[in-house]
PDB file of C-alpha atoms in Angstrom:
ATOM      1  CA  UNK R   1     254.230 247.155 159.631  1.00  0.00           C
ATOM      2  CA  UNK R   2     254.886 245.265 156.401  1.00  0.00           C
ATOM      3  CA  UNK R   3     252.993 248.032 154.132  1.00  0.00           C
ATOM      4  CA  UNK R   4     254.993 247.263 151.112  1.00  0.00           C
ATOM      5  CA  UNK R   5     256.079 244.253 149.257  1.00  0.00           C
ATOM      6  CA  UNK R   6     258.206 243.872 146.065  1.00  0.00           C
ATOM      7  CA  UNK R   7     256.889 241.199 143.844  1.00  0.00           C
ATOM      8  CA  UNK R   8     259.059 240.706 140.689  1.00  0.00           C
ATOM      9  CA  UNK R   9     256.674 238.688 138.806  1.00  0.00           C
ATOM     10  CA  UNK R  10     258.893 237.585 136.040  1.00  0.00           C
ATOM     11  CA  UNK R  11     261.582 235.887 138.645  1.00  0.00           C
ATOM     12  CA  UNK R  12     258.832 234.722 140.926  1.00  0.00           C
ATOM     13  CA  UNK R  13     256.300 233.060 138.611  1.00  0.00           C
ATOM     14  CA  UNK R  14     258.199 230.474 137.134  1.00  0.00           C
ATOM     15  CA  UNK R  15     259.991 229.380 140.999  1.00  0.00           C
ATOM     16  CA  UNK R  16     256.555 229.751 142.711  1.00  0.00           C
ATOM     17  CA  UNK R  17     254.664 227.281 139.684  1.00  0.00           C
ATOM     18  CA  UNK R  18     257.273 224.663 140.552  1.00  0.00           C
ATOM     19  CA  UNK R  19     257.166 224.625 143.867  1.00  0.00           C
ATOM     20  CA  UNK R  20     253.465 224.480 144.355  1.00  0.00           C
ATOM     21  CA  UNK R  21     252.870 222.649 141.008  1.00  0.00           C
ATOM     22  CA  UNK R  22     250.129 225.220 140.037  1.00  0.00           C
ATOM     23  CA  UNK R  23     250.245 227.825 137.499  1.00  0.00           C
ATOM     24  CA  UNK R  24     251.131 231.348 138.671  1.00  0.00           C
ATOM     25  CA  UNK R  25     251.645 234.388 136.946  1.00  0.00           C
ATOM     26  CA  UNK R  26     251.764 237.342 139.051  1.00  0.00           C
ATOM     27  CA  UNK R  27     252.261 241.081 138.124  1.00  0.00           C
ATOM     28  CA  UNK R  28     255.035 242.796 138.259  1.00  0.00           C
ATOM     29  CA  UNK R  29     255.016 245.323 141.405  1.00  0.00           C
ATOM     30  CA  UNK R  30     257.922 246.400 142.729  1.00  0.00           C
ATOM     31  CA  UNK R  31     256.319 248.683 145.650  1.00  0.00           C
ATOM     32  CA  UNK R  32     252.642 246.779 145.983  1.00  0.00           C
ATOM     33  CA  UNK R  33     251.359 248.833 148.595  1.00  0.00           C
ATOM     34  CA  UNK R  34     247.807 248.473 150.462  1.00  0.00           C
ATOM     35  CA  UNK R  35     244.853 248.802 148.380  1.00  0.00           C
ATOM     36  CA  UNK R  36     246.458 247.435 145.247  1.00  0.00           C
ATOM     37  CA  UNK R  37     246.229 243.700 143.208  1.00  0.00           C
ATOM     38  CA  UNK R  38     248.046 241.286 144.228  1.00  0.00           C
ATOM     39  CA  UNK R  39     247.960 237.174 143.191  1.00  0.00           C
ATOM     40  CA  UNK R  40     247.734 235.120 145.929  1.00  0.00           C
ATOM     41  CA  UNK R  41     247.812 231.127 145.972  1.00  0.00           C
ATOM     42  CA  UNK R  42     244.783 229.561 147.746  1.00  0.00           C
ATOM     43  CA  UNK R  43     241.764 227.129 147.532  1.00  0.00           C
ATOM     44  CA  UNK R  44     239.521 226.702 144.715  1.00  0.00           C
ATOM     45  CA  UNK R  45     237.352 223.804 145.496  1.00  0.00           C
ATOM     46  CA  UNK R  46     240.390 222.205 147.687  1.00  0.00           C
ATOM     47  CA  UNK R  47     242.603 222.821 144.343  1.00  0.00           C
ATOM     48  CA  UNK R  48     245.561 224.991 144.464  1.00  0.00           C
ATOM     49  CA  UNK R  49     244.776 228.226 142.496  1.00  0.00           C
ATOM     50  CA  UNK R  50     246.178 231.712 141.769  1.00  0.00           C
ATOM     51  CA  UNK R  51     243.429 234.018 143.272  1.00  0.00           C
ATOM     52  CA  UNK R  52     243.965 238.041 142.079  1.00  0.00           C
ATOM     53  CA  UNK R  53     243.038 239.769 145.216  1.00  0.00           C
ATOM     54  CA  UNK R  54     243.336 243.458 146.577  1.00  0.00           C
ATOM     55  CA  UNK R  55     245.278 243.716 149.437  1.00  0.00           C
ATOM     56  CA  UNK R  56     243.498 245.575 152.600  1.00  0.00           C
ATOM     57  CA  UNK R  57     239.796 245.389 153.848  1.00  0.00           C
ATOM     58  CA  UNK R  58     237.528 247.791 155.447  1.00  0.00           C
ATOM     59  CA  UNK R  59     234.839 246.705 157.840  1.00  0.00           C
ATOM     60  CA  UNK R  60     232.029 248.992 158.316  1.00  0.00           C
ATOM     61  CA  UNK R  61     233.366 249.481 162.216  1.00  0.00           C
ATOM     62  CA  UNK R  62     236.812 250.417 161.422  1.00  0.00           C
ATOM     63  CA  UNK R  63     237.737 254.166 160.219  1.00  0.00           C
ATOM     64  CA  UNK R  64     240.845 253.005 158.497  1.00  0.00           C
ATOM     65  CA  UNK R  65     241.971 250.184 156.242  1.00  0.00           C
ATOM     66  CA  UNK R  66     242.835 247.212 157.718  1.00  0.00           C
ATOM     67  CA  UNK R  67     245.752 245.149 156.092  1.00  0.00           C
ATOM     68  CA  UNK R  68     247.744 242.641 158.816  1.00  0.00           C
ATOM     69  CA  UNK R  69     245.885 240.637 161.538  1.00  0.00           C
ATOM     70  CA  UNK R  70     248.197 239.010 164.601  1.00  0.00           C
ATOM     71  CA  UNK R  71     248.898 235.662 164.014  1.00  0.00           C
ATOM     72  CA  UNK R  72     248.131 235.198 167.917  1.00  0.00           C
ATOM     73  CA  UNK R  73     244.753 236.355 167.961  1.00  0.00           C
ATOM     74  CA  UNK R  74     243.550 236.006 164.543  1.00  0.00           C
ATOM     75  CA  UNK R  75     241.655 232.493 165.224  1.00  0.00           C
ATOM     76  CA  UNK R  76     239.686 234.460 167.931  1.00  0.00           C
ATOM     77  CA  UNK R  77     239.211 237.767 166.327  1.00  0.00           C
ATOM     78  CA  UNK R  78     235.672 238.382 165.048  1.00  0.00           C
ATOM     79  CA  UNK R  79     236.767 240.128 161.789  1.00  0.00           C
ATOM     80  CA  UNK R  80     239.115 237.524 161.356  1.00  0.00           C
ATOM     81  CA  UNK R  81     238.085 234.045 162.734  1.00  0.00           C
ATOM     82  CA  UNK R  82     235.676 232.757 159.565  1.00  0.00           C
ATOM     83  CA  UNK R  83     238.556 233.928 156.875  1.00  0.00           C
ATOM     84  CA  UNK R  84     241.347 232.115 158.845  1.00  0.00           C
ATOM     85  CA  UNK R  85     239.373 229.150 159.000  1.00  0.00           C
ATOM     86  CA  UNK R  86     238.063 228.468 155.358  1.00  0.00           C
ATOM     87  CA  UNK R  87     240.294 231.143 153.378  1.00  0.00           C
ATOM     88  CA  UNK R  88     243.662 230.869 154.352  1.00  0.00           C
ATOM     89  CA  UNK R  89     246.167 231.908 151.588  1.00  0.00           C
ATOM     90  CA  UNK R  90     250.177 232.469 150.854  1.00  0.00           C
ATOM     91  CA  UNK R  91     251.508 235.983 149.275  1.00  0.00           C
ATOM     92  CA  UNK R  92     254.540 234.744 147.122  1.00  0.00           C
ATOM     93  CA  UNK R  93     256.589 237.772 147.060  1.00  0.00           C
ATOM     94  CA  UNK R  94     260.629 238.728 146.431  1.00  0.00           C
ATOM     95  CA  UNK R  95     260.348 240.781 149.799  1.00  0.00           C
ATOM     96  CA  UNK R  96     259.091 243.448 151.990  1.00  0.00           C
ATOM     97  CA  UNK R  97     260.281 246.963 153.281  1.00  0.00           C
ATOM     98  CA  UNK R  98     260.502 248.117 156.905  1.00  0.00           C
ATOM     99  CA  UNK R  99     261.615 251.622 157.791  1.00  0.00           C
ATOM    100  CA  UNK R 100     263.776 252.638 160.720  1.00  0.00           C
ATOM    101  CA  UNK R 101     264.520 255.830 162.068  1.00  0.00           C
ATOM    102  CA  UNK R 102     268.586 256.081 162.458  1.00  0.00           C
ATOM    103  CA  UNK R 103     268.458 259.358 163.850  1.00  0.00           C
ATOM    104  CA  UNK R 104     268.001 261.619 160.978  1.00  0.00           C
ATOM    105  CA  UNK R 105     265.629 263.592 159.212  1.00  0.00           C
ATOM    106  CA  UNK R 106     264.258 260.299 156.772  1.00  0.00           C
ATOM    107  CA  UNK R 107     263.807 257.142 157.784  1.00  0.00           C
ATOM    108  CA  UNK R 108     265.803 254.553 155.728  1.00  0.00           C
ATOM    109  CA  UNK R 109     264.235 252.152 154.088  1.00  0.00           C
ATOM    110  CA  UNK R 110     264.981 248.099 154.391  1.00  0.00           C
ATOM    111  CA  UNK R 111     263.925 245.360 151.819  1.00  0.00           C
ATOM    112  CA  UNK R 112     263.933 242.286 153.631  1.00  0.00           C
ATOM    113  CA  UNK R 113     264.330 239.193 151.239  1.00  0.00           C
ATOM    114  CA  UNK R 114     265.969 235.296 151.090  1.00  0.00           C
ATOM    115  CA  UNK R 115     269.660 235.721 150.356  1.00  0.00           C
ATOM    116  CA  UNK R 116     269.196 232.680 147.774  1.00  0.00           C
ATOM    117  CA  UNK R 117     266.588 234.842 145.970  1.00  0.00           C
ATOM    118  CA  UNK R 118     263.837 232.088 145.944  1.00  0.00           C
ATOM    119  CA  UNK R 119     260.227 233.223 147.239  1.00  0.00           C
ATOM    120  CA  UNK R 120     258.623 234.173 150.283  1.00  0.00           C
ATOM    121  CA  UNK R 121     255.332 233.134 151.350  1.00  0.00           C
ATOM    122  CA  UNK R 122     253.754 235.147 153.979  1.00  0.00           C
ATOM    123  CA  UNK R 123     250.608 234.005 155.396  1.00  0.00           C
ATOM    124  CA  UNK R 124     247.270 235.820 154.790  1.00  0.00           C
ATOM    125  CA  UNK R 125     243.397 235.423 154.981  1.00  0.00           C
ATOM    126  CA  UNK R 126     241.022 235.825 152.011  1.00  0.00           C
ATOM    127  CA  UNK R 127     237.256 238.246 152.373  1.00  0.00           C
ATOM    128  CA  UNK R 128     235.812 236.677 149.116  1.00  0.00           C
ATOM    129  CA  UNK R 129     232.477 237.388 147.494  1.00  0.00           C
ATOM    130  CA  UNK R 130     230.609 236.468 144.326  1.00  0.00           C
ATOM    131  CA  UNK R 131     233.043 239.803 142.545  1.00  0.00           C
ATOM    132  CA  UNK R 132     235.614 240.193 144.862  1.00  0.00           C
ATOM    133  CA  UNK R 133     238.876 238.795 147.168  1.00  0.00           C
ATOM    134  CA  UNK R 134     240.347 241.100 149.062  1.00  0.00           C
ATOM    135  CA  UNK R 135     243.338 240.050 151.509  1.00  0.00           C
ATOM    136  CA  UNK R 136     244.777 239.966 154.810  1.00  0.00           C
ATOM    137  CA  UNK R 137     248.463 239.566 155.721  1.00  0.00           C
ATOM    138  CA  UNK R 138     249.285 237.645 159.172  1.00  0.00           C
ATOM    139  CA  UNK R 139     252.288 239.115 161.026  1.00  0.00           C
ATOM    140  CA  UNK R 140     254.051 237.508 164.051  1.00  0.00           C
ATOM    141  CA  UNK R 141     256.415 238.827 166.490  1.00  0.00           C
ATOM    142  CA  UNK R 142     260.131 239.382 165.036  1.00  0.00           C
ATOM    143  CA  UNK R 143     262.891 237.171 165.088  1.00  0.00           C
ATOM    144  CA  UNK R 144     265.789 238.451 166.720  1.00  0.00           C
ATOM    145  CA  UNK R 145     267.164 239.660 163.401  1.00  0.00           C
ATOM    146  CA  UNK R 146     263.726 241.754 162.092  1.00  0.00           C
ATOM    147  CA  UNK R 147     263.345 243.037 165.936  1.00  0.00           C
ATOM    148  CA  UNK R 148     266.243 245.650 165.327  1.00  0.00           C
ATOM    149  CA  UNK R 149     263.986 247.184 162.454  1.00  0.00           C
ATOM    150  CA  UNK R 150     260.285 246.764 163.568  1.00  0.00           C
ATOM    151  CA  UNK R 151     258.206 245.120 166.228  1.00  0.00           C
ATOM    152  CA  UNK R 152     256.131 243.386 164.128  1.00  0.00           C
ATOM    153  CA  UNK R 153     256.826 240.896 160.945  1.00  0.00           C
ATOM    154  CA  UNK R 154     255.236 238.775 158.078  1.00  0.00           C
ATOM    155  CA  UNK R 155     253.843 235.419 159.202  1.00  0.00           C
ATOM    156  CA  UNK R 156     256.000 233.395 156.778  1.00  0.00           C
ATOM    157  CA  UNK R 157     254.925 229.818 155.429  1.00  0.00           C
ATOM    158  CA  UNK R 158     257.805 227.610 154.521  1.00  0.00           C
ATOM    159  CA  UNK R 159     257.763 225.999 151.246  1.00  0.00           C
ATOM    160  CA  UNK R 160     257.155 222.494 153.021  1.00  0.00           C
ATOM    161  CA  UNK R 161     254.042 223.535 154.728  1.00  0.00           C
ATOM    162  CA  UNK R 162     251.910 224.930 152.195  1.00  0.00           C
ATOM    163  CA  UNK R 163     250.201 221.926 151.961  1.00  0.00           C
ATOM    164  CA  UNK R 164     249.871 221.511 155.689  1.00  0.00           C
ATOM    165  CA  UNK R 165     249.213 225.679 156.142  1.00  0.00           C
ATOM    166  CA  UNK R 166     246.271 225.739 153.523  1.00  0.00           C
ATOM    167  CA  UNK R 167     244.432 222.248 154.111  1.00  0.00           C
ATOM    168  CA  UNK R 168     244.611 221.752 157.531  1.00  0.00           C
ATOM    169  CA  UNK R 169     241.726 222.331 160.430  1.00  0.00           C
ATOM    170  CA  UNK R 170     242.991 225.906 162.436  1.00  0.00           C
ATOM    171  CA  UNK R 171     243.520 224.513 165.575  1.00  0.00           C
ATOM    172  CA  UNK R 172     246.512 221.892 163.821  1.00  0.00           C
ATOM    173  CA  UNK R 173     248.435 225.513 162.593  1.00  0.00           C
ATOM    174  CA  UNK R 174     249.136 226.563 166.188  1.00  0.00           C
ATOM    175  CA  UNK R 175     252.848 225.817 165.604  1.00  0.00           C
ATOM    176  CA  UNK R 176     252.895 227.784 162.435  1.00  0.00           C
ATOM    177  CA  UNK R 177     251.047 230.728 163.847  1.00  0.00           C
ATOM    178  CA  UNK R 178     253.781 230.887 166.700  1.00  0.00           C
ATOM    179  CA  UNK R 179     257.447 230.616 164.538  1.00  0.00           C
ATOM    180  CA  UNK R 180     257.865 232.754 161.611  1.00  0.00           C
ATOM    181  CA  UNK R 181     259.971 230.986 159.235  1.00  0.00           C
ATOM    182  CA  UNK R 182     263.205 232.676 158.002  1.00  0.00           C
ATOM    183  CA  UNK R 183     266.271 230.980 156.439  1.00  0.00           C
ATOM    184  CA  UNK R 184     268.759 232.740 154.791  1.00  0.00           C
ATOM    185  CA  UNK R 185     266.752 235.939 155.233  1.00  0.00           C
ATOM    186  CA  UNK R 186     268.659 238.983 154.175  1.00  0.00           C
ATOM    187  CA  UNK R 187     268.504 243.044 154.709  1.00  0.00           C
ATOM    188  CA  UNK R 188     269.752 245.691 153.020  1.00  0.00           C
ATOM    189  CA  UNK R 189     269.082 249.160 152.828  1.00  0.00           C
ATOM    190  CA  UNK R 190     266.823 250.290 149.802  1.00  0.00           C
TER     191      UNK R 190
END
């Protein structure tokens, strides 16, 4: 669940910088998948700041990589719970890409995207160190639109709560955590 993301830096950086009012200038990455760099806008000393990450941790426990964390339990989750509630971050990005099997022999592939072509911001938590930031995304049940194509989706931050999503105390975000945000959301086959 949400594996892959299309970032198309040059159409995002200039949309993203205005609407947060902070410099960004991410790179070009038209199938970011896990493991990779990704820019990511968070909290430098309570400033807004692009922050180049690499998306997926791995905790000694865990055999495999661990990229998403439930938006429902992430505020109680060991692994999670000190990230969500000093690192929070948004993932500007021009989409993701679900599969669904349709009954043959591939699965087809869906990019999922605003119709209006302005950015998405899904939600994610930030492992930082003195050399490194490595990210979480936060998924959330589906809408009744995403549902048809996967069980899961992105947490998604609208534009008006950034402010509110990366400042406030983690018990205020409950009504975030629980309603993805989608307007004008649009899916078409890849």
């Amino acid at each position: 669940m949400c594996g892959r993301l299309t970032i198309d830096g040059l159409a995002l950086a200039d949309r993203v910088s205005a609407q947060i009012g902070a410099p960004y200038h991410p790179q070009t990455n038209l199938d970011l998948r896990p493991t990779e760099p990704v820019t990511v806008i968070g909290l430098i000393k309570d400033q807004l700041a692009s922050i180049n990450s690499t998306w997926g941790i791995k905790p000694n426990w865990s055999k495999s990589l661990l990229i998403n964390a439930q938006a429902e339990t992430v505020r109680e989750k060991k692994t999670f719970a000190n990230a969500f509630a000093h690192h929070r971050c948004v993932v500007p990005c021009s989409g993701w890409y679900e599969w669904r099997d349709e009954g043959g022999k591939r699965k087809q592939k869906y990019l999922f995207s605003r119709a209006d072509e302005q950015p998405l911001y899904m939600a994610g938590i930030l492992f930082l160190d003195d050399a490194t930031s490595q990210l979480v995304t936060l998924t959330a049940s589906p809408t009744e639109q995403c549902a048809a194509y996967h069980s899961r989706m992105p947490l998604l931050i609208e534009p008006t709560d950034l402010d509110f999503w990366l400042h406030s105390e983690p018990p205020m975000l409950t009504p975030l955590l629980s309603h993805p945000y989608l307007k004008g959301l649009s899916i078409n086959p890849s």
